[in-house]
């Protein structure tokens, strides 16, 4: 038996695995192998087969052996041969199924919501395809040969240099390229920091946040301690003996609003006094509308803050790229946790993003999407003021989502009503820490509405459906 991999010029694309075995010599074995490949669907109708000479060379058989096999399969109707078009798999109907053997049906997919207003996703129809493609082409053409070898665990120098310049200019971050480690997003950063035992708990977190992050921390054996929130952000005065604190200071997730300037200074003072660390989730700091930009807390003390960002909100969650800006004392441990072989962020994507940032395309895209999301935010506020004036809209000075305050005790019923009407959104309770300090502040009822999620052409219908969720007061 010979297991051979045949390289085809068209439509086969990848190698074709043929097993030449059984009685009758090589010609008969080749006929059986090709016939089985067609019958089994591995060679689709219309697929062009390799020329006699190249297939014969790959298989180690005589050219006439291949020619004779092709000719017999053409005569049987499996293949077709036409001058100038080569030999192809025939376009023919599949044989009928035997009676009593019903076709296997794929179970239908569960029907999704008619209108998706869940948080966490940008308008993916706004992805800058032309500019991204131009950057990818430049990056590929200019990439040095060594870029195609094993990667640096810190990430490509080109990307770290571009990020250092951008973060300093746009987010007030103080860093050098050698303090940046490229990762695949915030979740990956948490895994490196806590599963890699670079940091340890207990860790203070905001009383509202992503359950996914709390689950990831719990899986790493980290105990999380919730901090209550008020109109000035997290109550950092409640910090005690924790080893660190995880904050979203530019735009608290999901309730909205920046961390007050006094509290930003206070959390740095606490970290210095306790020899602790602040993990700053800078998840959508570029998108602000009705307030001045809020710089990163990291700028107050680069040796006490780990800043983590990504392009999941600004570009797309499909671009699996993020970054950590690290104090010097954590660099070696993070790189050791990451390992010698880069397994998460592809080098070509890193080079593409580096060009995208350095060329100014990233800034232009962010400004364009900021205008789009501001317009959507304004339409949401206006529609609710007109059709559901009893619903208070909060947390809309920045970001990609709004919080709609509801009367006490109505959240669960409203989320269920929205589901029945085909509107997907999240209740505020879904983001509440299980040990939320009820005594510090009552847990409000509300909805978290992602106004960035629907594509532009579907936004008006999504708003109309959302307004229909709220009964008259």
PDB file of N, CA, C and O in Angstrom, residues 69-142:
ATOM      1  N   UNK A  69      -5.593   5.614 -16.972  1.00  0.00           N
ATOM      2  CA  UNK A  69      -6.570   5.698 -15.882  1.00  0.00           C
ATOM      3  C   UNK A  69      -7.572   6.810 -16.138  1.00  0.00           C
ATOM      4  O   UNK A  69      -8.780   6.636 -15.964  1.00  0.00           O
ATOM      5  N   UNK A  70      -7.076   7.972 -16.570  1.00  0.00           N
ATOM      6  CA  UNK A  70      -7.972   9.080 -16.893  1.00  0.00           C
ATOM      7  C   UNK A  70      -8.944   8.678 -17.997  1.00  0.00           C
ATOM      8  O   UNK A  70     -10.142   8.972 -17.934  1.00  0.00           O
ATOM      9  N   UNK A  71      -8.404   8.032 -19.055  1.00  0.00           N
ATOM     10  CA  UNK A  71      -9.239   7.673 -20.199  1.00  0.00           C
ATOM     11  C   UNK A  71     -10.358   6.728 -19.777  1.00  0.00           C
ATOM     12  O   UNK A  71     -11.515   6.872 -20.217  1.00  0.00           O
ATOM     13  N   UNK A  72     -10.053   5.751 -18.935  1.00  0.00           N
ATOM     14  CA  UNK A  72     -11.094   4.814 -18.513  1.00  0.00           C
ATOM     15  C   UNK A  72     -12.168   5.511 -17.675  1.00  0.00           C
ATOM     16  O   UNK A  72     -13.357   5.240 -17.835  1.00  0.00           O
ATOM     17  N   UNK A  73     -11.754   6.411 -16.795  1.00  0.00           N
ATOM     18  CA  UNK A  73     -12.733   7.114 -15.954  1.00  0.00           C
ATOM     19  C   UNK A  73     -13.562   8.103 -16.770  1.00  0.00           C
ATOM     20  O   UNK A  73     -14.726   8.366 -16.444  1.00  0.00           O
ATOM     21  N   UNK A  74     -12.984   8.662 -17.851  1.00  0.00           N
ATOM     22  CA  UNK A  74     -13.771   9.489 -18.767  1.00  0.00           C
ATOM     23  C   UNK A  74     -14.830   8.621 -19.449  1.00  0.00           C
ATOM     24  O   UNK A  74     -16.010   9.011 -19.558  1.00  0.00           O
ATOM     25  N   UNK A  75     -14.440   7.419 -19.906  1.00  0.00           N
ATOM     26  CA  UNK A  75     -15.383   6.527 -20.562  1.00  0.00           C
ATOM     27  C   UNK A  75     -16.505   6.093 -19.623  1.00  0.00           C
ATOM     28  O   UNK A  75     -17.658   5.920 -20.051  1.00  0.00           O
ATOM     29  N   UNK A  76     -16.200   5.950 -18.341  1.00  0.00           N
ATOM     30  CA  UNK A  76     -17.209   5.551 -17.360  1.00  0.00           C
ATOM     31  C   UNK A  76     -18.096   6.707 -16.923  1.00  0.00           C
ATOM     32  O   UNK A  76     -19.095   6.501 -16.232  1.00  0.00           O
ATOM     33  N   UNK A  77     -17.712   7.956 -17.273  1.00  0.00           N
ATOM     34  CA  UNK A  77     -18.507   9.116 -16.894  1.00  0.00           C
ATOM     35  C   UNK A  77     -18.080   9.790 -15.609  1.00  0.00           C
ATOM     36  O   UNK A  77     -18.722  10.755 -15.173  1.00  0.00           O
ATOM     37  N   UNK A  78     -17.008   9.323 -14.998  1.00  0.00           N
ATOM     38  CA  UNK A  78     -16.532   9.949 -13.770  1.00  0.00           C
ATOM     39  C   UNK A  78     -15.810  11.254 -14.061  1.00  0.00           C
ATOM     40  O   UNK A  78     -15.860  12.193 -13.259  1.00  0.00           O
ATOM     41  N   UNK A  79     -15.082  11.297 -15.190  1.00  0.00           N
ATOM     42  CA  UNK A  79     -14.310  12.470 -15.554  1.00  0.00           C
ATOM     43  C   UNK A  79     -14.730  12.961 -16.929  1.00  0.00           C
ATOM     44  O   UNK A  79     -15.395  12.253 -17.691  1.00  0.00           O
ATOM     45  N   UNK A  80     -14.358  14.195 -17.255  1.00  0.00           N
ATOM     46  CA  UNK A  80     -14.539  14.745 -18.596  1.00  0.00           C
ATOM     47  C   UNK A  80     -13.202  15.294 -19.054  1.00  0.00           C
ATOM     48  O   UNK A  80     -12.381  15.745 -18.246  1.00  0.00           O
ATOM     49  N   UNK A  81     -12.969  15.245 -20.365  1.00  0.00           N
ATOM     50  CA  UNK A  81     -11.729  15.765 -20.933  1.00  0.00           C
ATOM     51  C   UNK A  81     -12.083  16.649 -22.113  1.00  0.00           C
ATOM     52  O   UNK A  81     -12.857  16.248 -22.991  1.00  0.00           O
ATOM     53  N   UNK A  82     -11.522  17.868 -22.124  1.00  0.00           N
ATOM     54  CA  UNK A  82     -11.801  18.812 -23.196  1.00  0.00           C
ATOM     55  C   UNK A  82     -10.521  19.546 -23.529  1.00  0.00           C
ATOM     56  O   UNK A  82      -9.768  19.932 -22.646  1.00  0.00           O
ATOM     57  N   UNK A  83     -10.283  19.752 -24.848  1.00  0.00           N
ATOM     58  CA  UNK A  83      -9.075  20.424 -25.298  1.00  0.00           C
ATOM     59  C   UNK A  83      -9.001  21.825 -24.686  1.00  0.00           C
ATOM     60  O   UNK A  83      -9.935  22.617 -24.764  1.00  0.00           O
ATOM     61  N   UNK A  84      -7.849  22.117 -24.040  1.00  0.00           N
ATOM     62  CA  UNK A  84      -7.648  23.436 -23.447  1.00  0.00           C
ATOM     63  C   UNK A  84      -8.194  23.575 -22.044  1.00  0.00           C
ATOM     64  O   UNK A  84      -7.929  24.574 -21.374  1.00  0.00           O
ATOM     65  N   UNK A  85      -8.992  22.602 -21.624  1.00  0.00           N
ATOM     66  CA  UNK A  85      -9.581  22.688 -20.290  1.00  0.00           C
ATOM     67  C   UNK A  85      -9.055  21.617 -19.370  1.00  0.00           C
ATOM     68  O   UNK A  85      -9.319  21.640 -18.173  1.00  0.00           O
ATOM     69  N   UNK A  86      -8.322  20.653 -19.904  1.00  0.00           N
ATOM     70  CA  UNK A  86      -7.767  19.592 -19.087  1.00  0.00           C
ATOM     71  C   UNK A  86      -8.807  18.562 -18.702  1.00  0.00           C
ATOM     72  O   UNK A  86      -9.912  18.488 -19.256  1.00  0.00           O
ATOM     73  N   UNK A  87      -8.448  17.726 -17.755  1.00  0.00           N
ATOM     74  CA  UNK A  87      -9.330  16.662 -17.261  1.00  0.00           C
ATOM     75  C   UNK A  87      -9.956  17.111 -15.956  1.00  0.00           C
ATOM     76  O   UNK A  87      -9.256  17.543 -15.040  1.00  0.00           O
ATOM     77  N   UNK A  88     -11.281  17.005 -15.883  1.00  0.00           N
ATOM     78  CA  UNK A  88     -12.013  17.476 -14.709  1.00  0.00           C
ATOM     79  C   UNK A  88     -12.974  16.404 -14.219  1.00  0.00           C
ATOM     80  O   UNK A  88     -13.367  15.499 -14.971  1.00  0.00           O
ATOM     81  N   UNK A  89     -13.387  16.538 -12.967  1.00  0.00           N
ATOM     82  CA  UNK A  89     -14.436  15.677 -12.427  1.00  0.00           C
ATOM     83  C   UNK A  89     -15.747  16.060 -13.099  1.00  0.00           C
ATOM     84  O   UNK A  89     -16.071  17.243 -13.229  1.00  0.00           O
ATOM     85  N   UNK A  90     -16.481  15.058 -13.548  1.00  0.00           N
ATOM     86  CA  UNK A  90     -17.710  15.317 -14.300  1.00  0.00           C
ATOM     87  C   UNK A  90     -18.769  15.979 -13.431  1.00  0.00           C
ATOM     88  O   UNK A  90     -18.879  15.703 -12.234  1.00  0.00           O
ATOM     89  N   UNK A  91     -19.519  16.891 -14.058  1.00  0.00           N
ATOM     90  CA  UNK A  91     -20.678  17.501 -13.400  1.00  0.00           C
ATOM     91  C   UNK A  91     -21.845  16.534 -13.582  1.00  0.00           C
ATOM     92  O   UNK A  91     -22.514  16.516 -14.598  1.00  0.00           O
ATOM     93  N   UNK A  92     -22.103  15.716 -12.576  1.00  0.00           N
ATOM     94  CA  UNK A  92     -23.141  14.694 -12.714  1.00  0.00           C
ATOM     95  C   UNK A  92     -23.894  14.554 -11.417  1.00  0.00           C
ATOM     96  O   UNK A  92     -23.420  14.921 -10.346  1.00  0.00           O
ATOM     97  N   UNK A  93     -25.114  14.038 -11.511  1.00  0.00           N
ATOM     98  CA  UNK A  93     -25.933  13.849 -10.319  1.00  0.00           C
ATOM     99  C   UNK A  93     -25.368  12.723  -9.467  1.00  0.00           C
ATOM    100  O   UNK A  93     -24.783  11.771  -9.980  1.00  0.00           O
ATOM    101  N   UNK A  94     -25.528  12.837  -8.176  1.00  0.00           N
ATOM    102  CA  UNK A  94     -25.134  11.751  -7.287  1.00  0.00           C
ATOM    103  C   UNK A  94     -26.081  10.581  -7.465  1.00  0.00           C
ATOM    104  O   UNK A  94     -27.260  10.755  -7.799  1.00  0.00           O
ATOM    105  N   UNK A  95     -25.612   9.362  -7.265  1.00  0.00           N
ATOM    106  CA  UNK A  95     -26.501   8.205  -7.412  1.00  0.00           C
ATOM    107  C   UNK A  95     -27.639   8.259  -6.404  1.00  0.00           C
ATOM    108  O   UNK A  95     -27.485   8.796  -5.307  1.00  0.00           O
ATOM    109  N   UNK A  96     -28.827   7.767  -6.767  1.00  0.00           N
ATOM    110  CA  UNK A  96     -29.966   7.813  -5.844  1.00  0.00           C
ATOM    111  C   UNK A  96     -29.705   6.952  -4.617  1.00  0.00           C
ATOM    112  O   UNK A  96     -29.004   5.949  -4.665  1.00  0.00           O
ATOM    113  N   UNK A  97     -30.292   7.366  -3.499  1.00  0.00           N
ATOM    114  CA  UNK A  97     -30.141   6.610  -2.258  1.00  0.00           C
ATOM    115  C   UNK A  97     -31.039   5.378  -2.302  1.00  0.00           C
ATOM    116  O   UNK A  97     -32.131   5.410  -2.872  1.00  0.00           O
ATOM    117  N   UNK A  98     -30.600   4.306  -1.672  1.00  0.00           N
ATOM    118  CA  UNK A  98     -31.463   3.120  -1.619  1.00  0.00           C
ATOM    119  C   UNK A  98     -32.759   3.429  -0.880  1.00  0.00           C
ATOM    120  O   UNK A  98     -32.816   4.255   0.014  1.00  0.00           O
ATOM    121  N   UNK A  99     -33.834   2.755  -1.296  1.00  0.00           N
ATOM    122  CA  UNK A  99     -35.128   2.943  -0.635  1.00  0.00           C
ATOM    123  C   UNK A  99     -35.030   2.565   0.835  1.00  0.00           C
ATOM    124  O   UNK A  99     -34.346   1.623   1.203  1.00  0.00           O
ATOM    125  N   UNK A 100     -35.751   3.316   1.664  1.00  0.00           N
ATOM    126  CA  UNK A 100     -35.771   3.023   3.092  1.00  0.00           C
ATOM    127  C   UNK A 100     -34.592   3.579   3.849  1.00  0.00           C
ATOM    128  O   UNK A 100     -34.444   3.331   5.031  1.00  0.00           O
ATOM    129  N   UNK A 101     -33.734   4.316   3.141  1.00  0.00           N
ATOM    130  CA  UNK A 101     -32.575   4.900   3.803  1.00  0.00           C
ATOM    131  C   UNK A 101     -32.671   6.422   3.683  1.00  0.00           C
ATOM    132  O   UNK A 101     -32.127   7.016   2.761  1.00  0.00           O
ATOM    133  N   UNK A 102     -33.409   7.067   4.549  1.00  0.00           N
ATOM    134  CA  UNK A 102     -33.653   8.504   4.407  1.00  0.00           C
ATOM    135  C   UNK A 102     -32.368   9.305   4.532  1.00  0.00           C
ATOM    136  O   UNK A 102     -31.425   8.885   5.199  1.00  0.00           O
ATOM    137  N   UNK A 103     -32.308  10.442   3.844  1.00  0.00           N
ATOM    138  CA  UNK A 103     -31.092  11.262   3.929  1.00  0.00           C
ATOM    139  C   UNK A 103     -30.893  11.799   5.334  1.00  0.00           C
ATOM    140  O   UNK A 103     -31.844  12.033   6.078  1.00  0.00           O
ATOM    141  N   UNK A 104     -29.637  11.966   5.685  1.00  0.00           N
ATOM    142  CA  UNK A 104     -29.298  12.548   6.986  1.00  0.00           C
ATOM    143  C   UNK A 104     -29.484  14.051   6.895  1.00  0.00           C
ATOM    144  O   UNK A 104     -28.952  14.703   5.995  1.00  0.00           O
ATOM    145  N   UNK A 105     -30.260  14.611   7.772  1.00  0.00           N
ATOM    146  CA  UNK A 105     -30.517  16.050   7.761  1.00  0.00           C
ATOM    147  C   UNK A 105     -29.765  16.715   8.901  1.00  0.00           C
ATOM    148  O   UNK A 105     -29.778  16.242  10.026  1.00  0.00           O
ATOM    149  N   UNK A 106     -29.145  17.828   8.578  1.00  0.00           N
ATOM    150  CA  UNK A 106     -28.469  18.620   9.607  1.00  0.00           C
ATOM    151  C   UNK A 106     -29.504  19.351  10.423  1.00  0.00           C
ATOM    152  O   UNK A 106     -30.407  19.979   9.864  1.00  0.00           O
ATOM    153  N   UNK A 107     -29.445  19.249  11.753  1.00  0.00           N
ATOM    154  CA  UNK A 107     -30.424  19.967  12.566  1.00  0.00           C
ATOM    155  C   UNK A 107     -30.382  21.456  12.253  1.00  0.00           C
ATOM    156  O   UNK A 107     -29.311  22.035  12.056  1.00  0.00           O
ATOM    157  N   UNK A 108     -31.533  22.112  12.154  1.00  0.00           N
ATOM    158  CA  UNK A 108     -31.532  23.546  11.858  1.00  0.00           C
ATOM    159  C   UNK A 108     -30.889  24.344  12.975  1.00  0.00           C
ATOM    160  O   UNK A 108     -30.975  23.983  14.141  1.00  0.00           O
ATOM    161  N   UNK A 109     -30.224  25.417  12.597  1.00  0.00           N
ATOM    162  CA  UNK A 109     -29.627  26.285  13.595  1.00  0.00           C
ATOM    163  C   UNK A 109     -30.713  27.000  14.384  1.00  0.00           C
ATOM    164  O   UNK A 109     -31.754  27.351  13.852  1.00  0.00           O
ATOM    165  N   UNK A 110     -30.382  27.196  15.664  1.00  0.00           N
ATOM    166  CA  UNK A 110     -31.318  27.957  16.475  1.00  0.00           C
ATOM    167  C   UNK A 110     -31.414  29.371  15.918  1.00  0.00           C
ATOM    168  O   UNK A 110     -30.420  30.002  15.571  1.00  0.00           O
ATOM    169  N   UNK A 111     -32.626  29.857  15.803  1.00  0.00           N
ATOM    170  CA  UNK A 111     -32.842  31.174  15.236  1.00  0.00           C
ATOM    171  C   UNK A 111     -32.371  32.249  16.206  1.00  0.00           C
ATOM    172  O   UNK A 111     -32.713  32.246  17.378  1.00  0.00           O
ATOM    173  N   UNK A 112     -31.568  33.153  15.697  1.00  0.00           N
ATOM    174  CA  UNK A 112     -31.062  34.227  16.538  1.00  0.00           C
ATOM    175  C   UNK A 112     -32.085  35.327  16.705  1.00  0.00           C
ATOM    176  O   UNK A 112     -33.174  35.301  16.117  1.00  0.00           O
ATOM    177  N   UNK A 113     -31.760  36.319  17.507  1.00  0.00           N
ATOM    178  CA  UNK A 113     -32.685  37.429  17.726  1.00  0.00           C
ATOM    179  C   UNK A 113     -32.846  38.255  16.453  1.00  0.00           C
ATOM    180  O   UNK A 113     -31.947  38.331  15.609  1.00  0.00           O
ATOM    181  N   UNK A 114     -33.997  38.893  16.325  1.00  0.00           N
ATOM    182  CA  UNK A 114     -34.209  39.783  15.186  1.00  0.00           C
ATOM    183  C   UNK A 114     -33.343  41.027  15.302  1.00  0.00           C
ATOM    184  O   UNK A 114     -32.858  41.557  14.296  1.00  0.00           O
ATOM    185  N   UNK A 115     -33.154  41.488  16.544  1.00  0.00           N
ATOM    186  CA  UNK A 115     -32.406  42.718  16.774  1.00  0.00           C
ATOM    187  C   UNK A 115     -31.410  42.477  17.910  1.00  0.00           C
ATOM    188  O   UNK A 115     -31.821  42.183  19.033  1.00  0.00           O
ATOM    189  N   UNK A 116     -30.121  42.598  17.604  1.00  0.00           N
ATOM    190  CA  UNK A 116     -29.087  42.324  18.590  1.00  0.00           C
ATOM    191  C   UNK A 116     -28.592  43.639  19.175  1.00  0.00           C
ATOM    192  O   UNK A 116     -27.906  44.427  18.507  1.00  0.00           O
ATOM    193  N   UNK A 117     -28.941  43.903  20.425  1.00  0.00           N
ATOM    194  CA  UNK A 117     -28.496  45.102  21.129  1.00  0.00           C
ATOM    195  C   UNK A 117     -27.659  44.734  22.349  1.00  0.00           C
ATOM    196  O   UNK A 117     -27.632  45.460  23.341  1.00  0.00           O
ATOM    197  N   UNK A 118     -26.975  43.600  22.262  1.00  0.00           N
ATOM    198  CA  UNK A 118     -26.089  43.218  23.348  1.00  0.00           C
ATOM    199  C   UNK A 118     -24.804  44.028  23.280  1.00  0.00           C
ATOM    200  O   UNK A 118     -24.352  44.424  22.207  1.00  0.00           O
ATOM    201  N   UNK A 119     -24.235  44.268  24.443  1.00  0.00           N
ATOM    202  CA  UNK A 119     -22.999  45.055  24.537  1.00  0.00           C
ATOM    203  C   UNK A 119     -21.799  44.225  24.109  1.00  0.00           C
ATOM    204  O   UNK A 119     -21.882  43.022  23.986  1.00  0.00           O
ATOM    205  N   UNK A 120     -20.691  44.908  23.902  1.00  0.00           N
ATOM    206  CA  UNK A 120     -19.426  44.206  23.733  1.00  0.00           C
ATOM    207  C   UNK A 120     -18.920  44.072  22.319  1.00  0.00           C
ATOM    208  O   UNK A 120     -17.798  43.608  22.118  1.00  0.00           O
ATOM    209  N   UNK A 121     -19.735  44.456  21.323  1.00  0.00           N
ATOM    210  CA  UNK A 121     -19.325  44.287  19.938  1.00  0.00           C
ATOM    211  C   UNK A 121     -19.477  45.593  19.188  1.00  0.00           C
ATOM    212  O   UNK A 121     -20.521  46.236  19.287  1.00  0.00           O
ATOM    213  N   UNK A 122     -18.469  46.002  18.427  1.00  0.00           N
ATOM    214  CA  UNK A 122     -18.633  47.189  17.583  1.00  0.00           C
ATOM    215  C   UNK A 122     -19.474  46.866  16.361  1.00  0.00           C
ATOM    216  O   UNK A 122     -19.860  45.707  16.141  1.00  0.00           O
ATOM    217  N   UNK A 123     -19.774  47.868  15.572  1.00  0.00           N
ATOM    218  CA  UNK A 123     -20.460  47.649  14.302  1.00  0.00           C
ATOM    219  C   UNK A 123     -19.451  47.023  13.345  1.00  0.00           C
ATOM    220  O   UNK A 123     -18.608  47.711  12.775  1.00  0.00           O
ATOM    221  N   UNK A 124     -19.558  45.713  13.167  1.00  0.00           N
ATOM    222  CA  UNK A 124     -18.551  45.017  12.361  1.00  0.00           C
ATOM    223  C   UNK A 124     -18.641  45.396  10.891  1.00  0.00           C
ATOM    224  O   UNK A 124     -17.677  45.202  10.141  1.00  0.00           O
ATOM    225  N   UNK A 125     -19.792  45.954  10.462  1.00  0.00           N
ATOM    226  CA  UNK A 125     -19.879  46.402   9.072  1.00  0.00           C
ATOM    227  C   UNK A 125     -19.001  47.619   8.819  1.00  0.00           C
ATOM    228  O   UNK A 125     -18.734  47.968   7.667  1.00  0.00           O
ATOM    229  N   UNK A 126     -18.533  48.276   9.885  1.00  0.00           N
ATOM    230  CA  UNK A 126     -17.670  49.432   9.735  1.00  0.00           C
ATOM    231  C   UNK A 126     -16.188  49.090   9.684  1.00  0.00           C
ATOM    232  O   UNK A 126     -15.352  50.002   9.686  1.00  0.00           O
ATOM    233  N   UNK A 127     -15.848  47.800   9.647  1.00  0.00           N
ATOM    234  CA  UNK A 127     -14.433  47.434   9.613  1.00  0.00           C
ATOM    235  C   UNK A 127     -13.773  48.046   8.373  1.00  0.00           C
ATOM    236  O   UNK A 127     -14.300  47.928   7.253  1.00  0.00           O
ATOM    237  N   UNK A 128     -12.615  48.686   8.522  1.00  0.00           N
ATOM    238  CA  UNK A 128     -11.972  49.403   7.405  1.00  0.00           C
ATOM    239  C   UNK A 128     -11.238  48.471   6.461  1.00  0.00           C
ATOM    240  O   UNK A 128     -10.002  48.427   6.419  1.00  0.00           O
ATOM    241  N   UNK A 129     -11.990  47.755   5.661  1.00  0.00           N
ATOM    242  CA  UNK A 129     -11.394  46.689   4.838  1.00  0.00           C
ATOM    243  C   UNK A 129     -10.305  47.205   3.898  1.00  0.00           C
ATOM    244  O   UNK A 129      -9.237  46.594   3.785  1.00  0.00           O
ATOM    245  N   UNK A 130     -10.584  48.299   3.192  1.00  0.00           N
ATOM    246  CA  UNK A 130      -9.617  48.776   2.198  1.00  0.00           C
ATOM    247  C   UNK A 130      -8.315  49.225   2.863  1.00  0.00           C
ATOM    248  O   UNK A 130      -7.220  48.867   2.407  1.00  0.00           O
ATOM    249  N   UNK A 131      -8.413  49.988   3.941  1.00  0.00           N
ATOM    250  CA  UNK A 131      -7.204  50.451   4.620  1.00  0.00           C
ATOM    251  C   UNK A 131      -6.461  49.295   5.280  1.00  0.00           C
ATOM    252  O   UNK A 131      -5.221  49.272   5.303  1.00  0.00           O
ATOM    253  N   UNK A 132      -7.211  48.344   5.843  1.00  0.00           N
ATOM    254  CA  UNK A 132      -6.565  47.181   6.469  1.00  0.00           C
ATOM    255  C   UNK A 132      -5.825  46.356   5.415  1.00  0.00           C
ATOM    256  O   UNK A 132      -4.690  45.907   5.629  1.00  0.00           O
ATOM    257  N   UNK A 133      -6.448  46.169   4.256  1.00  0.00           N
ATOM    258  CA  UNK A 133      -5.806  45.416   3.181  1.00  0.00           C
ATOM    259  C   UNK A 133      -4.554  46.128   2.699  1.00  0.00           C
ATOM    260  O   UNK A 133      -3.519  45.487   2.451  1.00  0.00           O
ATOM    261  N   UNK A 134      -4.619  47.461   2.573  1.00  0.00           N
ATOM    262  CA  UNK A 134      -3.439  48.215   2.146  1.00  0.00           C
ATOM    263  C   UNK A 134      -2.302  48.049   3.155  1.00  0.00           C
ATOM    264  O   UNK A 134      -1.135  47.859   2.770  1.00  0.00           O
ATOM    265  N   UNK A 135      -2.631  48.103   4.447  1.00  0.00           N
ATOM    266  CA  UNK A 135      -1.597  47.902   5.470  1.00  0.00           C
ATOM    267  C   UNK A 135      -1.046  46.489   5.423  1.00  0.00           C
ATOM    268  O   UNK A 135       0.154  46.268   5.600  1.00  0.00           O
ATOM    269  N   UNK A 136      -1.915  45.511   5.189  1.00  0.00           N
ATOM    270  CA  UNK A 136      -1.458  44.122   5.148  1.00  0.00           C
ATOM    271  C   UNK A 136      -0.483  43.925   3.981  1.00  0.00           C
ATOM    272  O   UNK A 136       0.553  43.255   4.121  1.00  0.00           O
ATOM    273  N   UNK A 137      -0.818  44.524   2.848  1.00  0.00           N
ATOM    274  CA  UNK A 137       0.064  44.374   1.685  1.00  0.00           C
ATOM    275  C   UNK A 137       1.420  45.023   1.954  1.00  0.00           C
ATOM    276  O   UNK A 137       2.474  44.443   1.649  1.00  0.00           O
ATOM    277  N   UNK A 138       1.406  46.237   2.497  1.00  0.00           N
ATOM    278  CA  UNK A 138       2.681  46.902   2.801  1.00  0.00           C
ATOM    279  C   UNK A 138       3.481  46.104   3.821  1.00  0.00           C
ATOM    280  O   UNK A 138       4.701  45.935   3.683  1.00  0.00           O
ATOM    281  N   UNK A 139       2.787  45.613   4.855  1.00  0.00           N
ATOM    282  CA  UNK A 139       3.483  44.861   5.893  1.00  0.00           C
ATOM    283  C   UNK A 139       4.109  43.595   5.323  1.00  0.00           C
ATOM    284  O   UNK A 139       5.249  43.244   5.653  1.00  0.00           O
ATOM    285  N   UNK A 140       3.378  42.908   4.460  1.00  0.00           N
ATOM    286  CA  UNK A 140       3.891  41.671   3.874  1.00  0.00           C
ATOM    287  C   UNK A 140       5.074  41.950   2.957  1.00  0.00           C
ATOM    288  O   UNK A 140       6.072  41.222   2.959  1.00  0.00           O
ATOM    289  N   UNK A 141       4.985  43.022   2.173  1.00  0.00           N
ATOM    290  CA  UNK A 141       6.072  43.350   1.248  1.00  0.00           C
ATOM    291  C   UNK A 141       7.328  43.792   1.984  1.00  0.00           C
ATOM    292  O   UNK A 141       8.449  43.514   1.549  1.00  0.00           O
ATOM    293  N   UNK A 142       7.164  44.483   3.102  1.00  0.00           N
ATOM    294  CA  UNK A 142       8.306  45.057   3.798  1.00  0.00           C
ATOM    295  C   UNK A 142       8.840  44.170   4.923  1.00  0.00           C
ATOM    296  O   UNK A 142       9.884  44.485   5.502  1.00  0.00           O
TER     297      UNK A 142
END
